[in-house]
PDB file of C-alpha atoms in Angstrom:
ATOM      1  CA  UNK A1032     -42.749 -80.826  70.037  1.00  0.00           C
ATOM      2  CA  UNK A1033     -45.722 -81.916  67.880  1.00  0.00           C
ATOM      3  CA  UNK A1034     -47.213 -78.416  67.672  1.00  0.00           C
ATOM      4  CA  UNK A1035     -43.900 -77.051  66.375  1.00  0.00           C
ATOM      5  CA  UNK A1036     -43.717 -79.870  63.839  1.00  0.00           C
ATOM      6  CA  UNK A1037     -47.227 -79.144  62.583  1.00  0.00           C
ATOM      7  CA  UNK A1038     -46.347 -75.445  62.300  1.00  0.00           C
ATOM      8  CA  UNK A1039     -43.164 -76.141  60.343  1.00  0.00           C
ATOM      9  CA  UNK A1040     -45.030 -78.462  57.997  1.00  0.00           C
ATOM     10  CA  UNK A1041     -47.565 -75.682  57.465  1.00  0.00           C
ATOM     11  CA  UNK A1042     -44.747 -73.378  56.345  1.00  0.00           C
ATOM     12  CA  UNK A1043     -42.886 -75.996  54.323  1.00  0.00           C
ATOM     13  CA  UNK A1044     -45.967 -77.021  52.344  1.00  0.00           C
ATOM     14  CA  UNK A1045     -46.607 -73.670  50.602  1.00  0.00           C
ATOM     15  CA  UNK A1046     -42.862 -73.265  50.012  1.00  0.00           C
ATOM     16  CA  UNK A1047     -42.804 -76.594  48.188  1.00  0.00           C
ATOM     17  CA  UNK A1048     -45.815 -75.549  46.129  1.00  0.00           C
ATOM     18  CA  UNK A1049     -43.958 -72.415  45.022  1.00  0.00           C
ATOM     19  CA  UNK A1050     -41.065 -74.644  43.977  1.00  0.00           C
ATOM     20  CA  UNK A1051     -43.576 -76.755  42.018  1.00  0.00           C
ATOM     21  CA  UNK A1052     -43.121 -79.744  44.317  1.00  0.00           C
ATOM     22  CA  UNK A1053     -46.882 -80.142  44.204  1.00  0.00           C
ATOM     23  CA  UNK A1054     -47.294 -83.606  45.694  1.00  0.00           C
ATOM     24  CA  UNK A1055     -44.863 -82.980  48.555  1.00  0.00           C
ATOM     25  CA  UNK A1056     -46.317 -79.547  49.247  1.00  0.00           C
ATOM     26  CA  UNK A1057     -49.880 -80.811  49.403  1.00  0.00           C
ATOM     27  CA  UNK A1058     -48.807 -83.682  51.635  1.00  0.00           C
ATOM     28  CA  UNK A1059     -47.112 -81.318  54.114  1.00  0.00           C
ATOM     29  CA  UNK A1060     -50.114 -78.989  54.199  1.00  0.00           C
ATOM     30  CA  UNK A1061     -52.532 -81.881  54.703  1.00  0.00           C
ATOM     31  CA  UNK A1062     -50.371 -83.370  57.461  1.00  0.00           C
ATOM     32  CA  UNK A1063     -50.099 -80.001  59.199  1.00  0.00           C
ATOM     33  CA  UNK A1064     -53.833 -79.372  59.105  1.00  0.00           C
ATOM     34  CA  UNK A1065     -54.648 -82.923  60.216  1.00  0.00           C
ATOM     35  CA  UNK A1066     -52.198 -82.702  63.117  1.00  0.00           C
ATOM     36  CA  UNK A1067     -53.546 -79.383  64.344  1.00  0.00           C
ATOM     37  CA  UNK A1068     -57.166 -80.507  64.056  1.00  0.00           C
ATOM     38  CA  UNK A1069     -56.731 -83.963  65.591  1.00  0.00           C
ATOM     39  CA  UNK A1070     -54.411 -83.075  68.467  1.00  0.00           C
ATOM     40  CA  UNK A1071     -55.774 -79.574  68.981  1.00  0.00           C
ATOM     41  CA  UNK A1072     -59.477 -80.310  69.203  1.00  0.00           C
ATOM     42  CA  UNK A1073     -60.052 -84.025  69.769  1.00  0.00           C
ATOM     43  CA  UNK A1074     -59.210 -86.245  72.728  1.00  0.00           C
ATOM     44  CA  UNK A1075     -56.311 -87.879  70.840  1.00  0.00           C
ATOM     45  CA  UNK A1076     -53.810 -86.253  73.199  1.00  0.00           C
ATOM     46  CA  UNK A1077     -55.377 -88.178  76.073  1.00  0.00           C
ATOM     47  CA  UNK A1078     -54.023 -91.355  74.519  1.00  0.00           C
ATOM     48  CA  UNK A1079     -50.516 -89.997  75.004  1.00  0.00           C
ATOM     49  CA  UNK A1080     -50.866 -88.555  78.495  1.00  0.00           C
ATOM     50  CA  UNK A1081     -53.116 -91.198  80.107  1.00  0.00           C
ATOM     51  CA  UNK A1082     -50.497 -94.012  80.294  1.00  0.00           C
ATOM     52  CA  UNK A1083     -48.072 -91.598  81.944  1.00  0.00           C
ATOM     53  CA  UNK A1084     -50.524 -90.310  84.530  1.00  0.00           C
ATOM     54  CA  UNK A1085     -52.035 -93.686  85.376  1.00  0.00           C
ATOM     55  CA  UNK A1086     -48.762 -95.536  85.932  1.00  0.00           C
ATOM     56  CA  UNK A1087     -48.404 -94.557  89.597  1.00  0.00           C
ATOM     57  CA  UNK A1088     -51.116 -94.249  92.237  1.00  0.00           C
ATOM     58  CA  UNK A1089     -50.712 -91.651  94.958  1.00  0.00           C
ATOM     59  CA  UNK A1090     -49.770 -93.088  98.341  1.00  0.00           C
ATOM     60  CA  UNK A1091     -52.259 -92.657 101.189  1.00  0.00           C
ATOM     61  CA  UNK A1092     -50.814 -90.302 103.845  1.00  0.00           C
ATOM     62  CA  UNK A1093     -53.231 -91.598 106.483  1.00  0.00           C
ATOM     63  CA  UNK A1094     -52.072 -95.189 106.048  1.00  0.00           C
ATOM     64  CA  UNK A1095     -48.347 -94.578 105.648  1.00  0.00           C
ATOM     65  CA  UNK A1096     -45.506 -94.432 108.120  1.00  0.00           C
ATOM     66  CA  UNK A1097     -43.960 -90.955 108.442  1.00  0.00           C
ATOM     67  CA  UNK A1098     -41.174 -90.401 105.890  1.00  0.00           C
ATOM     68  CA  UNK A1099     -37.876 -88.761 106.679  1.00  0.00           C
ATOM     69  CA  UNK A1100     -38.648 -86.148 104.068  1.00  0.00           C
ATOM     70  CA  UNK A1101     -40.707 -84.808 101.188  1.00  0.00           C
ATOM     71  CA  UNK A1102     -39.089 -83.762  97.929  1.00  0.00           C
ATOM     72  CA  UNK A1103     -40.965 -81.482  95.552  1.00  0.00           C
ATOM     73  CA  UNK A1104     -39.954 -81.268  91.885  1.00  0.00           C
ATOM     74  CA  UNK A1105     -41.541 -78.231  90.229  1.00  0.00           C
ATOM     75  CA  UNK A1106     -43.573 -75.519  91.886  1.00  0.00           C
ATOM     76  CA  UNK A1107     -46.495 -74.067  89.930  1.00  0.00           C
ATOM     77  CA  UNK A1108     -45.400 -70.669  91.258  1.00  0.00           C
ATOM     78  CA  UNK A1109     -44.462 -67.736  89.028  1.00  0.00           C
ATOM     79  CA  UNK A1110     -42.038 -65.439  90.792  1.00  0.00           C
ATOM     80  CA  UNK A1111     -41.700 -63.501  87.545  1.00  0.00           C
ATOM     81  CA  UNK A1112     -45.374 -62.572  87.709  1.00  0.00           C
ATOM     82  CA  UNK A1113     -45.223 -61.745  91.406  1.00  0.00           C
ATOM     83  CA  UNK A1114     -42.011 -59.777  91.062  1.00  0.00           C
ATOM     84  CA  UNK A1115     -43.140 -57.659  88.120  1.00  0.00           C
ATOM     85  CA  UNK A1116     -46.702 -56.916  89.247  1.00  0.00           C
ATOM     86  CA  UNK A1117     -46.183 -56.478  92.982  1.00  0.00           C
ATOM     87  CA  UNK A1118     -48.580 -59.335  93.706  1.00  0.00           C
ATOM     88  CA  UNK A1119     -47.677 -61.416  96.780  1.00  0.00           C
ATOM     89  CA  UNK A1120     -47.914 -64.586  94.695  1.00  0.00           C
ATOM     90  CA  UNK A1121     -48.298 -65.693  91.114  1.00  0.00           C
ATOM     91  CA  UNK A1122     -49.675 -69.112  90.221  1.00  0.00           C
ATOM     92  CA  UNK A1123     -49.427 -70.993  86.945  1.00  0.00           C
ATOM     93  CA  UNK A1124     -50.011 -74.544  85.710  1.00  0.00           C
ATOM     94  CA  UNK A1125     -49.294 -77.035  88.460  1.00  0.00           C
ATOM     95  CA  UNK A1126     -50.148 -74.648  91.299  1.00  0.00           C
ATOM     96  CA  UNK A1127     -51.702 -77.513  93.253  1.00  0.00           C
ATOM     97  CA  UNK A1128     -48.123 -78.673  93.879  1.00  0.00           C
ATOM     98  CA  UNK A1129     -47.858 -75.963  96.537  1.00  0.00           C
ATOM     99  CA  UNK A1130     -50.960 -77.130  98.346  1.00  0.00           C
ATOM    100  CA  UNK A1131     -50.115 -80.840  98.086  1.00  0.00           C
ATOM    101  CA  UNK A1132     -46.620 -80.236  99.459  1.00  0.00           C
ATOM    102  CA  UNK A1133     -48.001 -78.101 102.287  1.00  0.00           C
ATOM    103  CA  UNK A1134     -50.603 -80.741 103.131  1.00  0.00           C
ATOM    104  CA  UNK A1135     -47.959 -83.468 103.347  1.00  0.00           C
ATOM    105  CA  UNK A1136     -45.605 -81.246 105.352  1.00  0.00           C
ATOM    106  CA  UNK A1137     -48.353 -80.649 107.901  1.00  0.00           C
ATOM    107  CA  UNK A1138     -49.398 -84.312 107.833  1.00  0.00           C
ATOM    108  CA  UNK A1139     -45.805 -85.340 108.609  1.00  0.00           C
ATOM    109  CA  UNK A1140     -44.569 -82.538 110.914  1.00  0.00           C
ATOM    110  CA  UNK A1141     -41.142 -84.099 111.502  1.00  0.00           C
ATOM    111  CA  UNK A1142     -40.326 -84.584 107.819  1.00  0.00           C
ATOM    112  CA  UNK A1143     -37.716 -82.539 106.015  1.00  0.00           C
ATOM    113  CA  UNK A1144     -38.927 -80.683 102.931  1.00  0.00           C
ATOM    114  CA  UNK A1145     -36.800 -80.200  99.809  1.00  0.00           C
ATOM    115  CA  UNK A1146     -38.169 -77.864  97.151  1.00  0.00           C
ATOM    116  CA  UNK A1147     -36.442 -77.947  93.769  1.00  0.00           C
ATOM    117  CA  UNK A1148     -37.815 -75.585  91.140  1.00  0.00           C
ATOM    118  CA  UNK A1149     -35.469 -73.543  89.024  1.00  0.00           C
ATOM    119  CA  UNK A1150     -35.940 -70.883  86.420  1.00  0.00           C
ATOM    120  CA  UNK A1151     -36.410 -73.265  83.480  1.00  0.00           C
ATOM    121  CA  UNK A1152     -33.639 -71.507  81.588  1.00  0.00           C
ATOM    122  CA  UNK A1153     -35.746 -68.473  80.631  1.00  0.00           C
ATOM    123  CA  UNK A1154     -35.050 -65.987  83.419  1.00  0.00           C
ATOM    124  CA  UNK A1155     -32.137 -64.956  85.660  1.00  0.00           C
ATOM    125  CA  UNK A1156     -31.459 -67.023  88.758  1.00  0.00           C
ATOM    126  CA  UNK A1157     -31.926 -64.060  91.081  1.00  0.00           C
ATOM    127  CA  UNK A1158     -34.169 -62.769  92.449  1.00  0.00           C
ATOM    128  CA  UNK A1159     -36.994 -64.585  90.635  1.00  0.00           C
ATOM    129  CA  UNK A1160     -36.539 -68.166  91.820  1.00  0.00           C
ATOM    130  CA  UNK A1161     -39.635 -70.358  91.824  1.00  0.00           C
ATOM    131  CA  UNK A1162     -38.386 -72.423  94.757  1.00  0.00           C
ATOM    132  CA  UNK A1163     -38.072 -69.306  96.917  1.00  0.00           C
ATOM    133  CA  UNK A1164     -41.656 -68.374  96.098  1.00  0.00           C
ATOM    134  CA  UNK A1165     -42.884 -71.826  96.994  1.00  0.00           C
ATOM    135  CA  UNK A1166     -40.969 -71.774 100.277  1.00  0.00           C
ATOM    136  CA  UNK A1167     -42.492 -68.394 101.119  1.00  0.00           C
ATOM    137  CA  UNK A1168     -45.997 -69.734 100.471  1.00  0.00           C
ATOM    138  CA  UNK A1169     -45.445 -72.891 102.509  1.00  0.00           C
ATOM    139  CA  UNK A1170     -44.262 -70.773 105.429  1.00  0.00           C
ATOM    140  CA  UNK A1171     -47.355 -68.586 105.098  1.00  0.00           C
ATOM    141  CA  UNK A1172     -49.458 -71.758 105.177  1.00  0.00           C
ATOM    142  CA  UNK A1173     -47.898 -72.821 108.484  1.00  0.00           C
ATOM    143  CA  UNK A1174     -44.839 -74.918 107.619  1.00  0.00           C
ATOM    144  CA  UNK A1175     -41.797 -74.074 109.730  1.00  0.00           C
ATOM    145  CA  UNK A1176     -39.182 -72.259 107.663  1.00  0.00           C
ATOM    146  CA  UNK A1177     -36.264 -74.203 109.116  1.00  0.00           C
ATOM    147  CA  UNK A1178     -37.699 -77.464 107.739  1.00  0.00           C
ATOM    148  CA  UNK A1179     -37.576 -76.302 104.119  1.00  0.00           C
ATOM    149  CA  UNK A1180     -34.432 -76.655 101.996  1.00  0.00           C
ATOM    150  CA  UNK A1181     -34.358 -74.998  98.589  1.00  0.00           C
ATOM    151  CA  UNK A1182     -32.697 -75.752  95.273  1.00  0.00           C
ATOM    152  CA  UNK A1183     -33.491 -72.803  93.047  1.00  0.00           C
ATOM    153  CA  UNK A1184     -30.649 -73.026  90.529  1.00  0.00           C
ATOM    154  CA  UNK A1185     -31.769 -75.995  88.436  1.00  0.00           C
ATOM    155  CA  UNK A1186     -32.638 -75.394  84.795  1.00  0.00           C
ATOM    156  CA  UNK A1187     -33.947 -78.902  84.054  1.00  0.00           C
ATOM    157  CA  UNK A1188     -35.761 -81.787  85.722  1.00  0.00           C
ATOM    158  CA  UNK A1189     -32.545 -83.823  85.639  1.00  0.00           C
ATOM    159  CA  UNK A1190     -30.676 -81.083  87.519  1.00  0.00           C
ATOM    160  CA  UNK A1191     -33.472 -80.725  90.059  1.00  0.00           C
ATOM    161  CA  UNK A1192     -33.363 -84.412  90.887  1.00  0.00           C
ATOM    162  CA  UNK A1193     -29.574 -84.515  91.152  1.00  0.00           C
ATOM    163  CA  UNK A1194     -29.519 -81.455  93.414  1.00  0.00           C
ATOM    164  CA  UNK A1195     -32.352 -82.828  95.551  1.00  0.00           C
ATOM    165  CA  UNK A1196     -30.453 -86.071  96.087  1.00  0.00           C
ATOM    166  CA  UNK A1197     -27.390 -84.074  97.099  1.00  0.00           C
ATOM    167  CA  UNK A1198     -29.478 -82.222  99.701  1.00  0.00           C
ATOM    168  CA  UNK A1199     -30.750 -85.521 101.129  1.00  0.00           C
ATOM    169  CA  UNK A1200     -27.190 -86.335 102.261  1.00  0.00           C
ATOM    170  CA  UNK A1201     -27.135 -89.105 104.875  1.00  0.00           C
ATOM    171  CA  UNK A1202     -30.905 -89.589 104.616  1.00  0.00           C
ATOM    172  CA  UNK A1203     -30.731 -90.673 100.971  1.00  0.00           C
ATOM    173  CA  UNK A1204     -31.472 -94.327 101.768  1.00  0.00           C
ATOM    174  CA  UNK A1205     -34.495 -93.556 103.947  1.00  0.00           C
ATOM    175  CA  UNK A1206     -38.129 -93.039 102.916  1.00  0.00           C
ATOM    176  CA  UNK A1207     -38.873 -89.924 100.871  1.00  0.00           C
ATOM    177  CA  UNK A1208     -42.183 -88.859  99.379  1.00  0.00           C
ATOM    178  CA  UNK A1209     -42.042 -87.351  95.896  1.00  0.00           C
ATOM    179  CA  UNK A1210     -44.485 -84.625  94.839  1.00  0.00           C
ATOM    180  CA  UNK A1211     -44.504 -83.758  91.149  1.00  0.00           C
ATOM    181  CA  UNK A1212     -46.663 -83.640  88.038  1.00  0.00           C
ATOM    182  CA  UNK A1213     -48.413 -86.945  87.289  1.00  0.00           C
ATOM    183  CA  UNK A1214     -47.247 -86.850  83.666  1.00  0.00           C
ATOM    184  CA  UNK A1215     -43.646 -86.183  84.737  1.00  0.00           C
ATOM    185  CA  UNK A1216     -43.623 -88.826  87.465  1.00  0.00           C
ATOM    186  CA  UNK A1217     -42.427 -91.779  85.361  1.00  0.00           C
ATOM    187  CA  UNK A1218     -39.396 -89.880  84.091  1.00  0.00           C
ATOM    188  CA  UNK A1219     -38.674 -88.409  87.521  1.00  0.00           C
ATOM    189  CA  UNK A1220     -38.819 -91.712  89.367  1.00  0.00           C
ATOM    190  CA  UNK A1221     -36.643 -93.264  86.657  1.00  0.00           C
ATOM    191  CA  UNK A1222     -33.888 -90.749  87.381  1.00  0.00           C
ATOM    192  CA  UNK A1223     -34.227 -91.244  91.143  1.00  0.00           C
ATOM    193  CA  UNK A1224     -33.979 -95.020  90.726  1.00  0.00           C
ATOM    194  CA  UNK A1225     -30.900 -94.638  88.541  1.00  0.00           C
ATOM    195  CA  UNK A1226     -29.353 -92.845  91.525  1.00  0.00           C
ATOM    196  CA  UNK A1227     -30.361 -95.615  93.979  1.00  0.00           C
ATOM    197  CA  UNK A1228     -33.233 -93.640  95.523  1.00  0.00           C
ATOM    198  CA  UNK A1229     -36.737 -95.160  95.657  1.00  0.00           C
ATOM    199  CA  UNK A1230     -39.241 -92.380  96.454  1.00  0.00           C
ATOM    200  CA  UNK A1231     -42.894 -92.866  97.375  1.00  0.00           C
ATOM    201  CA  UNK A1232     -44.982 -91.289  94.571  1.00  0.00           C
ATOM    202  CA  UNK A1233     -47.500 -88.532  95.222  1.00  0.00           C
ATOM    203  CA  UNK A1234     -48.582 -87.289  91.774  1.00  0.00           C
ATOM    204  CA  UNK A1235     -50.428 -83.995  91.272  1.00  0.00           C
ATOM    205  CA  UNK A1236     -51.449 -81.755  88.348  1.00  0.00           C
ATOM    206  CA  UNK A1237     -53.402 -84.359  86.384  1.00  0.00           C
ATOM    207  CA  UNK A1238     -54.244 -83.394  82.785  1.00  0.00           C
ATOM    208  CA  UNK A1239     -56.583 -86.279  82.081  1.00  0.00           C
ATOM    209  CA  UNK A1240     -59.511 -87.512  84.148  1.00  0.00           C
ATOM    210  CA  UNK A1241     -60.930 -90.978  83.300  1.00  0.00           C
ATOM    211  CA  UNK A1242     -62.822 -92.350  81.550  1.00  0.00           C
ATOM    212  CA  UNK A1243     -61.653 -91.741  77.998  1.00  0.00           C
ATOM    213  CA  UNK A1244     -64.306 -89.885  76.007  1.00  0.00           C
ATOM    214  CA  UNK A1245     -63.730 -90.044  72.232  1.00  0.00           C
ATOM    215  CA  UNK A1246     -66.446 -87.431  71.666  1.00  0.00           C
ATOM    216  CA  UNK A1247     -64.937 -84.798  73.975  1.00  0.00           C
ATOM    217  CA  UNK A1248     -63.510 -81.724  72.255  1.00  0.00           C
ATOM    218  CA  UNK A1249     -60.798 -79.526  73.736  1.00  0.00           C
ATOM    219  CA  UNK A1250     -60.059 -75.889  73.212  1.00  0.00           C
ATOM    220  CA  UNK A1251     -57.400 -75.724  70.514  1.00  0.00           C
ATOM    221  CA  UNK A1252     -54.475 -74.557  72.648  1.00  0.00           C
ATOM    222  CA  UNK A1253     -55.428 -76.868  75.525  1.00  0.00           C
ATOM    223  CA  UNK A1254     -55.334 -79.939  73.308  1.00  0.00           C
ATOM    224  CA  UNK A1255     -51.989 -78.993  71.790  1.00  0.00           C
ATOM    225  CA  UNK A1256     -50.534 -78.220  75.218  1.00  0.00           C
ATOM    226  CA  UNK A1257     -51.538 -81.668  76.499  1.00  0.00           C
ATOM    227  CA  UNK A1258     -50.013 -83.301  73.422  1.00  0.00           C
ATOM    228  CA  UNK A1259     -46.752 -81.365  73.714  1.00  0.00           C
ATOM    229  CA  UNK A1260     -46.390 -82.134  77.422  1.00  0.00           C
ATOM    230  CA  UNK A1261     -46.998 -85.832  76.857  1.00  0.00           C
ATOM    231  CA  UNK A1262     -44.594 -85.958  73.910  1.00  0.00           C
ATOM    232  CA  UNK A1263     -41.878 -84.314  76.004  1.00  0.00           C
ATOM    233  CA  UNK A1264     -42.252 -86.946  78.718  1.00  0.00           C
ATOM    234  CA  UNK A1265     -42.256 -89.862  76.267  1.00  0.00           C
ATOM    235  CA  UNK A1266     -39.116 -88.505  74.617  1.00  0.00           C
ATOM    236  CA  UNK A1267     -37.533 -88.200  78.064  1.00  0.00           C
ATOM    237  CA  UNK A1268     -38.273 -91.864  78.723  1.00  0.00           C
ATOM    238  CA  UNK A1269     -36.828 -93.009  75.403  1.00  0.00           C
TER     239      UNK A1269
END
């Protein structure tokens, strides 16, 4: 990720200076500082994330025919937080995914709902599964429990999509709505299409709101986070 690269350059530069590689050391330090300043504080990261988020427009639920199902990739729910603090729910980035999925499930009351949100590779599978937390919340918000199917074992977006398609079974060729992060949507739909599934996009969790403002300044970590997320998606599309 860019932030890691800038950090490594910041370490490499002084090391090269100690080794009397003056030109190379100064170059690494300058590149590190420039990267942190430009992508941490300015709106440069918007140039990376905007093309991803603007590629697909959310379908209009009021104008669409009811789908056979809704598939949700990612959750915005932290079961680790809820499980360790005793809180009934823990939200994190992308929490609007829960509400968007619930809205669509209530809008289309006959639709199946597949929730795929694993542990991301950082925590044990049980009992802290994000998908279970999202299912619990959707039930609390009025969605019938027997409509919701869960894949909570996936450690990557690729796995989540593959497992979701497996859960679709005989309905694979019918109309499915896809709820996921706007920045992730291009990569996600690409994997679905490679598996002969053409979902209807419903992007959420936008990081950039038009129009582009070259004079806008971000908080340092916010700008780097946007840049890293966008870089990850572009690398996934490569």
